[in-house]
GROMACS .gro file of C-alpha atoms in nm:
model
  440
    1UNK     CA    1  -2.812  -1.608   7.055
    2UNK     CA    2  -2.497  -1.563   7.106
    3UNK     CA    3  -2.232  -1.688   6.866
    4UNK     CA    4  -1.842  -1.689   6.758
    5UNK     CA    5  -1.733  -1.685   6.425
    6UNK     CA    6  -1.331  -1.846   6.428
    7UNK     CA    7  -1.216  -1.650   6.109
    8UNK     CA    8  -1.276  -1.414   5.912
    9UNK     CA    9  -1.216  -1.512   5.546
   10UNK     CA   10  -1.464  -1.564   5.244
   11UNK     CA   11  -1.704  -1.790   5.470
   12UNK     CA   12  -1.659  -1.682   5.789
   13UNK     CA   13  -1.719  -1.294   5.770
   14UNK     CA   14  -2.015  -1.363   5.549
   15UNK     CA   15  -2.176  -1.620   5.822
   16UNK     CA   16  -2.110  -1.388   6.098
   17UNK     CA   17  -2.275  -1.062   5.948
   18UNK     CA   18  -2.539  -1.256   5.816
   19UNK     CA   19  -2.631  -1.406   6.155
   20UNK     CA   20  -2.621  -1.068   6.264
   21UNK     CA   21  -2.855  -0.934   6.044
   22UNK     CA   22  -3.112  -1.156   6.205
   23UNK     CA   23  -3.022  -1.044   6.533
   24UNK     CA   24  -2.802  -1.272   6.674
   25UNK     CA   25  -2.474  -1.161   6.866
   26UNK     CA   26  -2.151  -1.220   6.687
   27UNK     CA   27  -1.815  -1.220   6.807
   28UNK     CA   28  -1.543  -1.257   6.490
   29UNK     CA   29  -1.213  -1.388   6.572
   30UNK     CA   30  -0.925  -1.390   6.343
   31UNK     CA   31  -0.549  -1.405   6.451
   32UNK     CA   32  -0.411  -1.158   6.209
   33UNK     CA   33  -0.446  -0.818   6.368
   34UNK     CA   34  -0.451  -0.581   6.005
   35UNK     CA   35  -0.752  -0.792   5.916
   36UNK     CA   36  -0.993  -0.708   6.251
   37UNK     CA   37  -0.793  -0.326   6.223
   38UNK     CA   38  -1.005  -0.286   5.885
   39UNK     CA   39  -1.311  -0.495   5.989
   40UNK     CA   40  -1.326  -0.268   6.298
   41UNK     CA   41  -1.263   0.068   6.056
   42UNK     CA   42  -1.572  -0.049   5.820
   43UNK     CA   43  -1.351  -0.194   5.560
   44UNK     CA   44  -1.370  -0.569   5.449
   45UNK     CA   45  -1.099  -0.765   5.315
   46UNK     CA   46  -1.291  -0.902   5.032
   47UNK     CA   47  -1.489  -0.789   4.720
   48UNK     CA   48  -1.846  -0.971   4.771
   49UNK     CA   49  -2.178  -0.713   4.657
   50UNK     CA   50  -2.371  -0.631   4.954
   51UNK     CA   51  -2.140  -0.798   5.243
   52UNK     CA   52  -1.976  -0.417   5.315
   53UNK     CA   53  -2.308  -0.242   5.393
   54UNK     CA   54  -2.424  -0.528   5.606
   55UNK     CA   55  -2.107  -0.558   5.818
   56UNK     CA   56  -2.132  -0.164   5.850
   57UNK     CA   57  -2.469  -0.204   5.943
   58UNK     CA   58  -2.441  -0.459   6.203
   59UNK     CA   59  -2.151  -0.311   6.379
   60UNK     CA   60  -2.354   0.026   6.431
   61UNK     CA   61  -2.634  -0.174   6.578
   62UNK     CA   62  -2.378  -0.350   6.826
   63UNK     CA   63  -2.448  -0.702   6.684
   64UNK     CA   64  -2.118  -0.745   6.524
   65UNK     CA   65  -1.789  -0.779   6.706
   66UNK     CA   66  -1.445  -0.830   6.593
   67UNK     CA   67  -1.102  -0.975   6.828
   68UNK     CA   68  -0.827  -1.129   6.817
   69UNK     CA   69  -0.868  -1.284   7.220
   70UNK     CA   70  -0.926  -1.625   7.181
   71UNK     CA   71  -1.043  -1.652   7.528
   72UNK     CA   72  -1.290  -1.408   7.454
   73UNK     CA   73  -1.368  -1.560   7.167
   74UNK     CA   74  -1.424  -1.921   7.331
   75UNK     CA   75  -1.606  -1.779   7.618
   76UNK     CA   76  -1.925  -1.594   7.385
   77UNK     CA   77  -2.090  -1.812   7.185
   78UNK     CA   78  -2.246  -2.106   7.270
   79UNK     CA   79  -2.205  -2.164   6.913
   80UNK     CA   80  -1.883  -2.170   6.806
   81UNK     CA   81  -1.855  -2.169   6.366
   82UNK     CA   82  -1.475  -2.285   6.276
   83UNK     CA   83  -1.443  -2.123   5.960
   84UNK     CA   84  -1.081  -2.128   5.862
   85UNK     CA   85  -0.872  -2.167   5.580
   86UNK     CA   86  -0.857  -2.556   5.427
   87UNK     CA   87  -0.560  -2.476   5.182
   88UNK     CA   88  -0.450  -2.750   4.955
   89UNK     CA   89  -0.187  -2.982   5.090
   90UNK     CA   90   0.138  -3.045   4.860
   91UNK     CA   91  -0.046  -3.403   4.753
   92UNK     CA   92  -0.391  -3.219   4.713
   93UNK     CA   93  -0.562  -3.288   5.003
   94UNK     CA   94  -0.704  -3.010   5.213
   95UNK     CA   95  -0.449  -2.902   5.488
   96UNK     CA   96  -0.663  -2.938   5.830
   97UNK     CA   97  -0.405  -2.746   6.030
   98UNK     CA   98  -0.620  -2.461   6.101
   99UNK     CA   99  -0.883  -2.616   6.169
  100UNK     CA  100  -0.755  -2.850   6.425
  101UNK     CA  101  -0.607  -2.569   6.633
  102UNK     CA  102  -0.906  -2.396   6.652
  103UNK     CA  103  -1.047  -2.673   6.802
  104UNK     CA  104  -0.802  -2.705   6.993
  105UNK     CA  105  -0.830  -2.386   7.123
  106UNK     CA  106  -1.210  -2.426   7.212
  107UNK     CA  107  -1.091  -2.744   7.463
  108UNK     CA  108  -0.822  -2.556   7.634
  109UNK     CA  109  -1.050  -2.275   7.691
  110UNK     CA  110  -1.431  -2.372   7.772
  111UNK     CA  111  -1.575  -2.394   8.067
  112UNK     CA  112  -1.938  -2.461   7.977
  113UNK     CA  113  -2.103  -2.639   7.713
  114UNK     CA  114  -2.056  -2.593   7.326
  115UNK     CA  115  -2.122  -2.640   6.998
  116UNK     CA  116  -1.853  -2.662   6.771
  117UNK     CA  117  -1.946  -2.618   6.383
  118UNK     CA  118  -1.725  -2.720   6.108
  119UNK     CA  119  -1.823  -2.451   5.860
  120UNK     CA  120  -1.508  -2.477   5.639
  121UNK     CA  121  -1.512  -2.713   5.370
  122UNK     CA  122  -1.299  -3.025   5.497
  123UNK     CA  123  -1.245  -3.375   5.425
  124UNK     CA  124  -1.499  -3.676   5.556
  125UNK     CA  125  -1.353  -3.751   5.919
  126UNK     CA  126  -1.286  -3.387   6.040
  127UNK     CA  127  -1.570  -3.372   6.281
  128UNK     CA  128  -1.378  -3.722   6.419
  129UNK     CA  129  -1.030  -3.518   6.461
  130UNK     CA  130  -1.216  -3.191   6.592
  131UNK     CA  131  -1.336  -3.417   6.834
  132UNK     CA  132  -1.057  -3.592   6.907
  133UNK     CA  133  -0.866  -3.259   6.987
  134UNK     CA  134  -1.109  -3.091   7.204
  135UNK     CA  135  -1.132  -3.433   7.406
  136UNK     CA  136  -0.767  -3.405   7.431
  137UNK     CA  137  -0.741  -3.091   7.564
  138UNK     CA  138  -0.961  -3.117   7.841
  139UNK     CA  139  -0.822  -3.406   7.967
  140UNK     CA  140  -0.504  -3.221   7.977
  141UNK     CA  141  -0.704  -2.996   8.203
  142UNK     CA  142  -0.885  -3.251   8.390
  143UNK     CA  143  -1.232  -3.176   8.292
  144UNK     CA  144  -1.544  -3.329   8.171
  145UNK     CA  145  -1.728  -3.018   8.030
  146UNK     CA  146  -2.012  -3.155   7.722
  147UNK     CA  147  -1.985  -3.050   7.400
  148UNK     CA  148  -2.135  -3.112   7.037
  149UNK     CA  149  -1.908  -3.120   6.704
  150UNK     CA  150  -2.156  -3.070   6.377
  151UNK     CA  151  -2.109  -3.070   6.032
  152UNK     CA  152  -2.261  -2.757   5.890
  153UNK     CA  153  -2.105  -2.709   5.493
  154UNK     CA  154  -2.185  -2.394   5.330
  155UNK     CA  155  -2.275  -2.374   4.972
  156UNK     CA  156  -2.206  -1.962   4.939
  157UNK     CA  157  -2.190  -1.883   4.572
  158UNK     CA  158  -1.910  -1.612   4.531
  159UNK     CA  159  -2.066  -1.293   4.398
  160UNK     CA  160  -2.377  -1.383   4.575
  161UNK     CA  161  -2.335  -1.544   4.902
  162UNK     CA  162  -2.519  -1.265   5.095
  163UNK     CA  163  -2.808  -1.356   4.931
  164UNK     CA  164  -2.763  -1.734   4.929
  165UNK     CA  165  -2.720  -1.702   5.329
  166UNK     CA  166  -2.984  -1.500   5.358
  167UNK     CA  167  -3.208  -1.735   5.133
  168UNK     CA  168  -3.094  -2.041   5.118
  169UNK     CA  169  -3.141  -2.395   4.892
  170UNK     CA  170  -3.066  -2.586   5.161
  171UNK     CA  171  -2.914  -2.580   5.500
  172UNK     CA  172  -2.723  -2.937   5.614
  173UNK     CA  173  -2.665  -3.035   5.916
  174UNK     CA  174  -2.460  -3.303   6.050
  175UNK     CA  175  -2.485  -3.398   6.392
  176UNK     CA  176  -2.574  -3.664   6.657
  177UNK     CA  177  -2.656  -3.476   6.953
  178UNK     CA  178  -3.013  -3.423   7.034
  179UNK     CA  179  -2.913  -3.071   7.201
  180UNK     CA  180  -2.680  -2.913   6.920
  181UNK     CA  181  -2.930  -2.987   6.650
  182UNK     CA  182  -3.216  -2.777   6.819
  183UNK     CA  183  -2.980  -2.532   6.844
  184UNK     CA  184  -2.898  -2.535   6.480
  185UNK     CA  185  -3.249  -2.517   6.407
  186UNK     CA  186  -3.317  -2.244   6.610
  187UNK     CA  187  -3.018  -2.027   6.439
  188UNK     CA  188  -3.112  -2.123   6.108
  189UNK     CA  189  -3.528  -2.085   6.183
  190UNK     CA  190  -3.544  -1.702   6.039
  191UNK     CA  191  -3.352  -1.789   5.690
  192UNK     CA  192  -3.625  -2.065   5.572
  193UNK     CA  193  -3.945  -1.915   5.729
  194UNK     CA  194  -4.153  -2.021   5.408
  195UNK     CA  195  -4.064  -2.363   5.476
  196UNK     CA  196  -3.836  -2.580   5.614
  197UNK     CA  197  -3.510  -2.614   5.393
  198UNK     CA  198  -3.273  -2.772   5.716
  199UNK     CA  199  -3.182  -3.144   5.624
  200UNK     CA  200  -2.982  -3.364   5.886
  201UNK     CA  201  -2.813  -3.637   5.824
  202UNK     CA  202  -2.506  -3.809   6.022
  203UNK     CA  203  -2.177  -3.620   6.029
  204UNK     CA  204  -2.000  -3.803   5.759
  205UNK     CA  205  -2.249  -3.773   5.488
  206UNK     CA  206  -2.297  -3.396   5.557
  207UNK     CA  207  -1.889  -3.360   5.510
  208UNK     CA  208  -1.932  -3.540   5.173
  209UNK     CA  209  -2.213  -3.368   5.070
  210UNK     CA  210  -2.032  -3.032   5.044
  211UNK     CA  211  -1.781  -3.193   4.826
  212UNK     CA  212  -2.029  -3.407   4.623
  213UNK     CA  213  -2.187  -3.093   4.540
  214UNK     CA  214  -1.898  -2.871   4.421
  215UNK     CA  215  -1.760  -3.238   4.210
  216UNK     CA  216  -2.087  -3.260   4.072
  217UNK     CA  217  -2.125  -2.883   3.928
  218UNK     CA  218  -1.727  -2.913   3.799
  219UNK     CA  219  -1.822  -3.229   3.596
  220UNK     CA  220  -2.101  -3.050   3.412
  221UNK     CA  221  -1.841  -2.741   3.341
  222UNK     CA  222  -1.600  -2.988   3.213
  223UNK     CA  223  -1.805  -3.204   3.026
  224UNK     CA  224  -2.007  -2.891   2.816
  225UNK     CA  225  -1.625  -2.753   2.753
  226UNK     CA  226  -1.537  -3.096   2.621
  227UNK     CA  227  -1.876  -3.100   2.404
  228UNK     CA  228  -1.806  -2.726   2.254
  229UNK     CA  229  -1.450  -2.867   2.186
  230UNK     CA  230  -1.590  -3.132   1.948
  231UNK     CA  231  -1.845  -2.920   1.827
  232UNK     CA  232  -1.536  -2.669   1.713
  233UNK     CA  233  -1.418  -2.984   1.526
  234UNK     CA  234  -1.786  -3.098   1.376
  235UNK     CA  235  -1.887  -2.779   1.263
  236UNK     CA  236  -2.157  -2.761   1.529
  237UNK     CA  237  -2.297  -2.513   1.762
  238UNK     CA  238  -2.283  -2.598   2.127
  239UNK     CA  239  -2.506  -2.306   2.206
  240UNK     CA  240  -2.790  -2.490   1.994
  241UNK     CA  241  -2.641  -2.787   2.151
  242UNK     CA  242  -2.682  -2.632   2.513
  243UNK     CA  243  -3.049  -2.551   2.434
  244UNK     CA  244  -3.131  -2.887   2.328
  245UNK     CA  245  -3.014  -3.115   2.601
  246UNK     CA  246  -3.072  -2.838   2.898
  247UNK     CA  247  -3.474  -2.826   2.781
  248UNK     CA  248  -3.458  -3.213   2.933
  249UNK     CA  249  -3.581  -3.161   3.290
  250UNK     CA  250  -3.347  -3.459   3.388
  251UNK     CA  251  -3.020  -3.242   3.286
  252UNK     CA  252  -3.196  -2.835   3.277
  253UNK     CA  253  -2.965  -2.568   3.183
  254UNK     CA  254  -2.778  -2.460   3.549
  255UNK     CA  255  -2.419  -2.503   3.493
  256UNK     CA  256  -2.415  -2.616   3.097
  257UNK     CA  257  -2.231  -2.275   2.996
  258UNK     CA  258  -1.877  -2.337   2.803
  259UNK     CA  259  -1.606  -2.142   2.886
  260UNK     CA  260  -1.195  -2.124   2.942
  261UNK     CA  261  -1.231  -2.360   3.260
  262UNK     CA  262  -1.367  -2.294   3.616
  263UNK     CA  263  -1.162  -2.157   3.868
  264UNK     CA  264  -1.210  -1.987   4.238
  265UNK     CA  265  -1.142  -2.115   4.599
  266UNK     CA  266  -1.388  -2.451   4.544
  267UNK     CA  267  -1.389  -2.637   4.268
  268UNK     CA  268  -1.059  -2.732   4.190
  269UNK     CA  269  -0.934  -2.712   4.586
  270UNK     CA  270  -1.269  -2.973   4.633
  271UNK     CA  271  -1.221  -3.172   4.329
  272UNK     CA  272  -0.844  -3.199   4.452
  273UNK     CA  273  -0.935  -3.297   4.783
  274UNK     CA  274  -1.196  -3.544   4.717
  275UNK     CA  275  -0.978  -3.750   4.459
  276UNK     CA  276  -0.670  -3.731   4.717
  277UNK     CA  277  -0.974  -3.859   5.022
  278UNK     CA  278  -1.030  -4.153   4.795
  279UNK     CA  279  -0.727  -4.260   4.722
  280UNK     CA  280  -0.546  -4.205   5.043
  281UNK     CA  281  -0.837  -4.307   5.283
  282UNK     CA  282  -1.061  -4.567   5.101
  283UNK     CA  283  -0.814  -4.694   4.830
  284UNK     CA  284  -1.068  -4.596   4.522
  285UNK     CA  285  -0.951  -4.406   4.209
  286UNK     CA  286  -1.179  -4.136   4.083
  287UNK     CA  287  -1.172  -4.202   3.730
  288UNK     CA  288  -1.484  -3.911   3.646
  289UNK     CA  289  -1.315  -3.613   3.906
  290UNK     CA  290  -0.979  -3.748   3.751
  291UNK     CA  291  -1.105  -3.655   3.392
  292UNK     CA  292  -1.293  -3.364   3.511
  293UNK     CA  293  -0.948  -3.189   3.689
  294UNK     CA  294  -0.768  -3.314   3.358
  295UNK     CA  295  -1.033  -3.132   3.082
  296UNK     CA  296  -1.015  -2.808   3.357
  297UNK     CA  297  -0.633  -2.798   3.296
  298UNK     CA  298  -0.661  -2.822   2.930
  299UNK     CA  299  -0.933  -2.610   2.962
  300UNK     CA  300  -0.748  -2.335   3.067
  301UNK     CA  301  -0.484  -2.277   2.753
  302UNK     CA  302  -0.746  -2.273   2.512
  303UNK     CA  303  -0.743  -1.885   2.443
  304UNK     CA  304  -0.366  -1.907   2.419
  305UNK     CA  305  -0.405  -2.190   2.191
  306UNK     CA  306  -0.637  -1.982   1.997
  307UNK     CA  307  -0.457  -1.686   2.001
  308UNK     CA  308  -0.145  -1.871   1.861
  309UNK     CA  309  -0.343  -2.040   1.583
  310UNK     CA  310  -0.469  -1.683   1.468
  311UNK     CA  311  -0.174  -1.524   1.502
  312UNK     CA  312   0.102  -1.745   1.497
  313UNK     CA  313   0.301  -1.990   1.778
  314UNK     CA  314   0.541  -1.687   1.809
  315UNK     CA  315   0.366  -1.362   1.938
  316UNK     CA  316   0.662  -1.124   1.994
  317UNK     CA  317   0.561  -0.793   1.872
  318UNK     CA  318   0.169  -0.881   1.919
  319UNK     CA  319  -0.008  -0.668   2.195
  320UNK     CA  320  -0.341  -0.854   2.333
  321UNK     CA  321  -0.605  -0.661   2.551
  322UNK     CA  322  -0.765  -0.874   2.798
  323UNK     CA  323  -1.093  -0.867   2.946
  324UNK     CA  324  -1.188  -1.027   3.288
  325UNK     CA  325  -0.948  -1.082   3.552
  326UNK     CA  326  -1.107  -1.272   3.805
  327UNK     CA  327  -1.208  -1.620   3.822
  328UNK     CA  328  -1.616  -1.530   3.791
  329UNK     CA  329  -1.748  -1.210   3.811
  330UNK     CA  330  -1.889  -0.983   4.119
  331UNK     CA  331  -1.574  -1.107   4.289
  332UNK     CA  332  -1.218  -0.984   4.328
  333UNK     CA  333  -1.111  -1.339   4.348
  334UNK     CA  334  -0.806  -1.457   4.161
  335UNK     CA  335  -0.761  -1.823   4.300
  336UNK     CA  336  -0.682  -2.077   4.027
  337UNK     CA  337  -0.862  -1.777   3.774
  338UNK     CA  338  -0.831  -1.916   3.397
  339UNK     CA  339  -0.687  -1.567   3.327
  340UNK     CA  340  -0.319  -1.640   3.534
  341UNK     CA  341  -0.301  -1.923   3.280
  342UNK     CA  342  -0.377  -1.722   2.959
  343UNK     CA  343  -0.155  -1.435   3.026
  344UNK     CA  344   0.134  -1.643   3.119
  345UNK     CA  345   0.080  -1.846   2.778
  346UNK     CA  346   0.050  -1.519   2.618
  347UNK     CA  347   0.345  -1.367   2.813
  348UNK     CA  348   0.547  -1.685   2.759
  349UNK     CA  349   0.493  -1.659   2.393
  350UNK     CA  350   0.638  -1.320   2.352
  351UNK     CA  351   0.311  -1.147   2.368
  352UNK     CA  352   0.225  -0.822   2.578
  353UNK     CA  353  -0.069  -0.780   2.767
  354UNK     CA  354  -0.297  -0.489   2.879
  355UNK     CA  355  -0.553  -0.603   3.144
  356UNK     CA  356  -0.927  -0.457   3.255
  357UNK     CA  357  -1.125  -0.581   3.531
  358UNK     CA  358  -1.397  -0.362   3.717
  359UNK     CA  359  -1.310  -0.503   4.068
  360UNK     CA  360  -0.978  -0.719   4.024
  361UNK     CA  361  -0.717  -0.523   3.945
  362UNK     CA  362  -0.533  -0.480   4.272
  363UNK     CA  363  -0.575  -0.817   4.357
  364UNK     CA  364  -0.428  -0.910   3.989
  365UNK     CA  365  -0.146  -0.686   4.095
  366UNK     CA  366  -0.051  -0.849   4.379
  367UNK     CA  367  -0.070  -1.249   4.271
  368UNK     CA  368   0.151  -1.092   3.960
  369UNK     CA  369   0.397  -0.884   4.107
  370UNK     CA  370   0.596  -0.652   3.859
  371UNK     CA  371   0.537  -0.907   3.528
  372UNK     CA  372   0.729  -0.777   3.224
  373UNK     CA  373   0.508  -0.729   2.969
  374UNK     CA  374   0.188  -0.680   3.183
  375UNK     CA  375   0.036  -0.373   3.174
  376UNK     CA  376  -0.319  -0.289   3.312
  377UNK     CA  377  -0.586  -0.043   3.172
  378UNK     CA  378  -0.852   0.190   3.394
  379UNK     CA  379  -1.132   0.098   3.140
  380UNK     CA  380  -1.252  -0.158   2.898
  381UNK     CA  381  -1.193   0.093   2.598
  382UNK     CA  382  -0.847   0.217   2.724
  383UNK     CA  383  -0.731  -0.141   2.742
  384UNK     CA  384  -0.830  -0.204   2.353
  385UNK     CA  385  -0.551   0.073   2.209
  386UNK     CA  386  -0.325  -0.100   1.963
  387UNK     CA  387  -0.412  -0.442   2.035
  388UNK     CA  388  -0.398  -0.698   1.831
  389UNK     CA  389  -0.695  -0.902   1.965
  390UNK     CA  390  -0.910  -0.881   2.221
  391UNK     CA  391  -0.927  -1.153   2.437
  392UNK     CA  392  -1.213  -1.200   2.658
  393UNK     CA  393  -1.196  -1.435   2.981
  394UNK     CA  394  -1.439  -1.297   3.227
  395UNK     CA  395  -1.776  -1.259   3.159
  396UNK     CA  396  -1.887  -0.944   3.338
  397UNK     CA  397  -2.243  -0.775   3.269
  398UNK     CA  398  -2.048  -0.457   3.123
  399UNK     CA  399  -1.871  -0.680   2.822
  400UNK     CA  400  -2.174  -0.769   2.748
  401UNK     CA  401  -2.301  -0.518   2.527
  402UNK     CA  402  -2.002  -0.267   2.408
  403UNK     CA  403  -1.938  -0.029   2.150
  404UNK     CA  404  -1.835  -0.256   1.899
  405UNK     CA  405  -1.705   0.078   1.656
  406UNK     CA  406  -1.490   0.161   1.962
  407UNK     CA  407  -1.322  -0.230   2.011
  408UNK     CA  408  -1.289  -0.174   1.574
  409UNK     CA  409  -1.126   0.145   1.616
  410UNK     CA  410  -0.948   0.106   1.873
  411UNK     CA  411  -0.755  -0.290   1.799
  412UNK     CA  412  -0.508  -0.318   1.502
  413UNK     CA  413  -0.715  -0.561   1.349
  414UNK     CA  414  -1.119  -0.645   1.412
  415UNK     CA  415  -1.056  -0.980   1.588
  416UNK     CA  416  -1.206  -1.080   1.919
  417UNK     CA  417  -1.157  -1.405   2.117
  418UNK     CA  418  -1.454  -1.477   2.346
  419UNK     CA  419  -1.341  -1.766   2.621
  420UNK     CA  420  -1.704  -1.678   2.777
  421UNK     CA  421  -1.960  -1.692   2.453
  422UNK     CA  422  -2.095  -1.382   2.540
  423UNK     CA  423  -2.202  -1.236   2.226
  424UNK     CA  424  -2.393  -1.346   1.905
  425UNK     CA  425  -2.172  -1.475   1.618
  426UNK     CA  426  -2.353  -1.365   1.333
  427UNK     CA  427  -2.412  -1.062   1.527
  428UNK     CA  428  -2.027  -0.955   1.597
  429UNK     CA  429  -1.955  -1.070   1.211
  430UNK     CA  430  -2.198  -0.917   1.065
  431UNK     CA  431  -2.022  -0.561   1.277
  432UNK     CA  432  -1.691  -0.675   1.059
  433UNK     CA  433  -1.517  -0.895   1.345
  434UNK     CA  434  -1.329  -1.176   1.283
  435UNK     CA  435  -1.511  -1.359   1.579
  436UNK     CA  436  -1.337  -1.721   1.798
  437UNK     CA  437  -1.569  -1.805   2.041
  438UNK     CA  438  -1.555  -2.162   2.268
  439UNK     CA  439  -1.745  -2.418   2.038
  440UNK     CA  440  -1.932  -2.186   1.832
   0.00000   0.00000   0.00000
């Protein structure tokens, strides 16, 4: 089948090699030349395991086109995917901007039938205004050409979206046309051959659905970093805590981890957008995603706070290493990361800073800039010499199990702050560490 991806960020360049890889024929458009000049030279502008190869491997099989012609664009796929930016507006609410061009640009342009795909996350009501614009433009051109506008959210996991697209939990589908939901089915039939994982519902409740979701898993983050909070306070251990309530197949133990706040394009952007949808369009406070964005911002200074307790409110003189750059791991993503906050606490405290991540470092260069007192290391180890403490925000699989005589040797003092709970208390003390973990 033939189908257009309309950009080629996060979502869309992992939707259109994917499709690819099953054999469809993709045509990638993205306005910004530099970004189809390193598609089309086998680069990708991303970090995500697994996405390279497969672009590389669907361009040498001819599957996989990149442009920046929007006529060409419009005049491939049947299918056209609008995967675009949905930046936060000043008051919180997704910015629709892109979007609505690019559906825009369908109107003025087709000249047979189509199926136009919200694939971005947006607010309930796009598929309305996407279909409000296309209908506009053709009757600027005096046509009546049919068309379909569906709701089809994706629920990519960054650091493994490859293999959620390729395998997915679910695939929703919002749409009331008889014609565009066959063809939905018949994109999406090789990804669920074991059995049938497509759900459709009406447009609206497929555009909530994306945000219910992401709401839902930043209220459990929230709520566990609340709970190890108080457990700091009662003397308790959230890990045994975790254990206990996850082993209730009502709760289970997906997303009960405690940490220095969630970050990334998603949650907060989503949370954001779904309080500033309820207020703005149906007049209802969020009390629960007003809490949840709340406990995420406080969320976010507690290394800094924990630092400071340790070693004082004033840090001039102190030299932290700092482990983890980007918001998750497998990802070079540095949107909203918990890290920005703690080294601007740290910075703003007097501290320095020496920084290792295994894939985020240029990317932490650039949202930075020249930062005085920000330094960055090539390793793990190198990053450890003369510090003070070392802070950990990221939990990567190489943290995970380190030299522990190397971190002793190499910091002033044997103190380590773990915003991720990655290692054993009684473990890391028993090694000689003075050992802060979140809740433990």
């Amino acid at each position: 089948m033939k189908i257009t991806v309309v950009g080629t960020g996060y979502v869309g360049l992992v939707t259109g090699a994917c499709m690819a890889e099953v054999g469809n024929d993709i045509l990638c458009l993205d306005v910004n030349p530099e970004k189809i000049r390193v598609l089309e030279e086998g680069g990708i502008p991303i970090y995500e395991p697994g996405l390279q190869e497969m672009v590389q491997r669907n361009v040498a099989a001819g599957r996989l086109h990149f442009t920046t012609d929007v006529a060409r664009a419009v005049n491939h796929g049947t299918i056209q995917f609008i995967a675009v930016g949905t930046p936060p507006d000043e008051d919180g609410s997704a910015d629709m901007q892109y979007v609505l061009a690019a559906a825009r640009s369908i109107g003025r342009l087709m000249t047979d039938y189509k199926v136009v795909v919200d694939k971005s996350t947006v607010p309930v009501g796009t598929a309305d205004k996407v279909n409000a614009a296309i209908a506009d433009e053709l009757q600027k051109r005096g046509v009546q050409t049919p068309y379909a506008v569906v709701s089809n959210p994706e629920f990519l996991k960054e650091g493994a979206a490859v293999e959620d697209f390729m395998r997915p939990d679910r695939i929703i589908v919002g749409a009331n046309d008889e014609q565009a939901i066959l063809l939905m089915r018949a994109i999406y039939a090789p990804f669920q051959r074991n059995r049938d994982r497509l759900i459709v519902t009406d447009v609206r409740s497929a555009e909530l659905t994306k945000y219910a979701a992401n709401a839902m898993l930043a209220t459990r983050i929230s709520f566990m970093n609340e709970l190890a909070n108080l457990a700091e306070k009662l003397g308790a251990d959230i890990e045994m805590v975790r254990q206990g309530i996850g082993s209730d197949p009502r709760i289970g133990y997906d997303f009960l981890y405690p940490g220095c706040g969630y970050g990334g394009s998603c949650f907060p952007k989503d949370v954001k957008a779904l309080i500033q949808t309820a207020a703005g369009d149906a007049g209802i406070d969020l009390k629960v995603l007003t809490a949840v964005e709340e406990a995420n911002d406080a969320q976010k200074h507690v290394l800094t706070r924990k630092v400071q307790t340790r070693l004082g409110q004033d840090l001039s003189g102190k030299h932290i290493a700092l482990w983890g750059l980007a918001f998750k791991p497998n990802t070079d993503d540095m949107r909203e990361a918990p890290s920005r906050e703690t080294i601007a606490g740290l910075l703003a405290a007097g501290a320095t800073v020496t920084a290792y991540d295994p894939v985020a470092m240029e990317e932490a260069q650039r949202v930075f800039g020249q930062m005085p007192g920000l330094t960055y290391a090539e390793s793990p180890n190198l990053a450890l010499a003369g510090a003070d403490a070392l802070v950990i925000v990221t939990e990567w699989k190489e943290f995970r199990s380190p030299d522990f005589d190397v971190i002793k040797a190499q910091l002033k003092q044997p103190l380590i702050i773990d915003g991720r709970n990655l290692y054993d208390p009684k473990f890391v003390r028993a090694q000689g560490f003075e050992y802060l973990a979140i809740g433990r």
